[in-house]
Coordinates of N, CA and C in Angstrom, one line a residue:
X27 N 202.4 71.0 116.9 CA 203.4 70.7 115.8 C 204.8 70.4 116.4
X28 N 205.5 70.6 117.5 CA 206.5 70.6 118.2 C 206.4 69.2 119.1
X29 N 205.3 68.8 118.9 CA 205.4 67.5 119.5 C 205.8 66.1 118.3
X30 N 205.1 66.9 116.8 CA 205.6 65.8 115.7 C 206.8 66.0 115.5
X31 N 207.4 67.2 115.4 CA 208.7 67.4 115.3 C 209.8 66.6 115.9
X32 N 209.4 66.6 117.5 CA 210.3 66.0 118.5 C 209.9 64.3 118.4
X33 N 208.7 64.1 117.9 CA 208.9 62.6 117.5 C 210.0 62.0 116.2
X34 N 209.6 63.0 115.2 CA 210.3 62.9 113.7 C 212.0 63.0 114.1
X35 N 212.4 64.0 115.1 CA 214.2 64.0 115.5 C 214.2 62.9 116.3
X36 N 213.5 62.2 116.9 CA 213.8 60.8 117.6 C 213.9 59.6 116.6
X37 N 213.1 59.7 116.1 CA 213.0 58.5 115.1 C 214.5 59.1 113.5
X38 N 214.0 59.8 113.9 CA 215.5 59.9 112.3 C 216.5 59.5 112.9
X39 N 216.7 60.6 114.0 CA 218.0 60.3 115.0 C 218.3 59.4 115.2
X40 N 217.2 58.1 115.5 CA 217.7 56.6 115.9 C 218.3 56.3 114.6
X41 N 217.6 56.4 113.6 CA 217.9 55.7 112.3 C 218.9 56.1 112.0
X42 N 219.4 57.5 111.7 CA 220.7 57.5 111.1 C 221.7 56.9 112.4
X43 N 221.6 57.7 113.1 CA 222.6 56.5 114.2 C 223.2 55.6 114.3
X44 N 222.0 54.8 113.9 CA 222.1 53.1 114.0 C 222.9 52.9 112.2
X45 N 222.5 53.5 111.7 CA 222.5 53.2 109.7 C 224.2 54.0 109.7
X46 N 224.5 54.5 110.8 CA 226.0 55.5 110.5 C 227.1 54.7 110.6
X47 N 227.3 53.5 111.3 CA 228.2 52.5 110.9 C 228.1 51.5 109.8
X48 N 226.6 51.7 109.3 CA 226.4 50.3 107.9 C 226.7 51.3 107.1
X49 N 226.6 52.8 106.8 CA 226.7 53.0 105.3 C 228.1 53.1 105.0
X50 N 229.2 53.3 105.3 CA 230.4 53.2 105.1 C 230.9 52.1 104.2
X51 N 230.0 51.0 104.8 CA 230.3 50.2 103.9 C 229.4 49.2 102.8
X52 N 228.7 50.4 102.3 CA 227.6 49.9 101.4 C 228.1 50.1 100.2
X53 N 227.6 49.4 98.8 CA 228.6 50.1 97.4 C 227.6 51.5 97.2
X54 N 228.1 52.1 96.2 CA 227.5 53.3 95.7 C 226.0 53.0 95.4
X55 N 225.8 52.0 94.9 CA 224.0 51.5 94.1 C 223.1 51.6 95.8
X56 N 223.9 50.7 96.6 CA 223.0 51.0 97.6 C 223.2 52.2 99.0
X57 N 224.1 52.8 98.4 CA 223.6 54.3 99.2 C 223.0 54.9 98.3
X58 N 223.1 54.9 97.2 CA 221.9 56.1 96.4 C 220.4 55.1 96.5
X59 N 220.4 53.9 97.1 CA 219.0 53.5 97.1 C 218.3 54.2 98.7
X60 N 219.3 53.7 99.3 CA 219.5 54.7 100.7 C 218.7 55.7 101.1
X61 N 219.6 56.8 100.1 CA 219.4 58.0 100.2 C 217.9 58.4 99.8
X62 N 217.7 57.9 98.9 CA 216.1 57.7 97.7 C 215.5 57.9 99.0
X63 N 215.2 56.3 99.5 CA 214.2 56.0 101.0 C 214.6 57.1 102.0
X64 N 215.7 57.4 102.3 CA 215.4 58.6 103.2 C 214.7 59.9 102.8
X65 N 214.7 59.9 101.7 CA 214.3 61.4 101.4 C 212.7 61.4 101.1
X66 N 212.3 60.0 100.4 CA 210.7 59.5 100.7 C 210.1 59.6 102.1
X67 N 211.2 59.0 103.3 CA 210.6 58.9 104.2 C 210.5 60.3 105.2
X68 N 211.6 61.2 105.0 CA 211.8 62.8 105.0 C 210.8 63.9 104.8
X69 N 210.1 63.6 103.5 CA 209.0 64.2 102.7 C 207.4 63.5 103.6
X70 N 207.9 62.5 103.5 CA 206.3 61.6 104.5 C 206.5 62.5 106.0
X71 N 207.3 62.8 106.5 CA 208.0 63.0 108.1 C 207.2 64.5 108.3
X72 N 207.6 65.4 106.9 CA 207.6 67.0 107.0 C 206.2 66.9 107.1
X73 N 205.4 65.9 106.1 CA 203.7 66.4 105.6 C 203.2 65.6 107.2
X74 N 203.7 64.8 107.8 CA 203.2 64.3 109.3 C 203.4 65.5 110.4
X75 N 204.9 66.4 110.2 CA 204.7 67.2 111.0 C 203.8 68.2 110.8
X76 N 203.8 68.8 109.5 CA 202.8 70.0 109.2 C 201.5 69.8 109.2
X77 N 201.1 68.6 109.0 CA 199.4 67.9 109.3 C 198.8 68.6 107.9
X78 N 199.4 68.2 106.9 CA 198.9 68.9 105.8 C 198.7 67.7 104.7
X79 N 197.5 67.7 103.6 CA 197.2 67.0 102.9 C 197.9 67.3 101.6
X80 N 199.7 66.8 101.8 CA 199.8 66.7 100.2 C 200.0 65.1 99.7
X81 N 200.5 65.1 98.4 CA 200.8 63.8 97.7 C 201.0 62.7 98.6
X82 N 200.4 61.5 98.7 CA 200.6 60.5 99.6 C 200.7 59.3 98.7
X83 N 201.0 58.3 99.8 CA 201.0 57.1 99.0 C 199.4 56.8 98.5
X84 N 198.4 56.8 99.5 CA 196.9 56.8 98.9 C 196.5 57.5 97.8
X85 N 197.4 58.5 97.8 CA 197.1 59.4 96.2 C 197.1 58.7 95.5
X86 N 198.4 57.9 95.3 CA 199.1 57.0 94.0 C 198.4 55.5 93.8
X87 N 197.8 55.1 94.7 CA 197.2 53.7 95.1 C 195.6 53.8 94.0
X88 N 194.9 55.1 94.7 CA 193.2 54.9 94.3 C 193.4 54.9 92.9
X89 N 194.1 55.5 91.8 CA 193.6 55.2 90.9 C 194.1 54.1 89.9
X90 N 195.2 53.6 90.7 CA 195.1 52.1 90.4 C 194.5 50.9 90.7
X91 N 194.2 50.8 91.7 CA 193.7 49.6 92.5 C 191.9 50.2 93.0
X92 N 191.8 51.3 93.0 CA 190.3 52.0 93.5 C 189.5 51.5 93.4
X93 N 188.9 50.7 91.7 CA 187.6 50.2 91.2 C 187.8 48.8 91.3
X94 N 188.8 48.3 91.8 CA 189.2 47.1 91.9 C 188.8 46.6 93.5
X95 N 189.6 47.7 94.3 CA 188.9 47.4 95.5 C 187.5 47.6 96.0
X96 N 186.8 48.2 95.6 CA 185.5 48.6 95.7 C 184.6 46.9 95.3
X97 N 185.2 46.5 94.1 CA 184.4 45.5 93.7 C 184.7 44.3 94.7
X98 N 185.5 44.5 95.0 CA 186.1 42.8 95.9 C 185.2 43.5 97.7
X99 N 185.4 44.4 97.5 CA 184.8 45.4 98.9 C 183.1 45.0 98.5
X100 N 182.8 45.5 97.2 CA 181.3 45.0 97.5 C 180.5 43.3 97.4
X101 N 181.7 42.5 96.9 CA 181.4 41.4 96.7 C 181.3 40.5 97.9
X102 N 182.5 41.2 98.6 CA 182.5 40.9 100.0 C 181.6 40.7 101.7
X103 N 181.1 42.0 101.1 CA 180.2 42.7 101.9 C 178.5 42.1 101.7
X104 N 178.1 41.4 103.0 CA 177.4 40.6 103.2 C 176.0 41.2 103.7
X105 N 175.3 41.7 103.3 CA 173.8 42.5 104.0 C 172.6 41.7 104.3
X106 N 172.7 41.4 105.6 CA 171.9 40.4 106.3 C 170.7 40.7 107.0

């Protein structure tokens, strides 16, 4: 776990860094879009460190698109 961790403070670390002279001068609409994505990508960061199965984007995907892709997946799929 100390090794996702030390990946997750590298990679944030670069990003705010590099993002600490653009946001100064962003308007308000796009720092609070900003902030949004950071805290999505924050929450994705924590469940990477802790290796734990919560809410994902794949959660949100299968029961939209699931029976959709299966069909294009079996139409596709060629048994020779």
């Amino acid at each position: 776990m100390a090794e996702r961790i030390m990946v997750l403070m590298a990679a944030f670390g670069g990003i705010l860094l590099y993002d600490w002279l653009t946001v100064k001068k962003m308007t308000k609409r796009e720092k609070t879009l900003y902030a949004v994505l950071c805290f999505i990508c924050l929450y994705m960061g924590v469940d990477y460190a802790m290796n734990k199965d919560w809410f994902d984007f794949m959660d949100l995907m299968m029961p939209i698109f699931g029976d959709m892709a299966k069909a294009i997946d079996d139409y596709l799929n060629v048994n020779a």
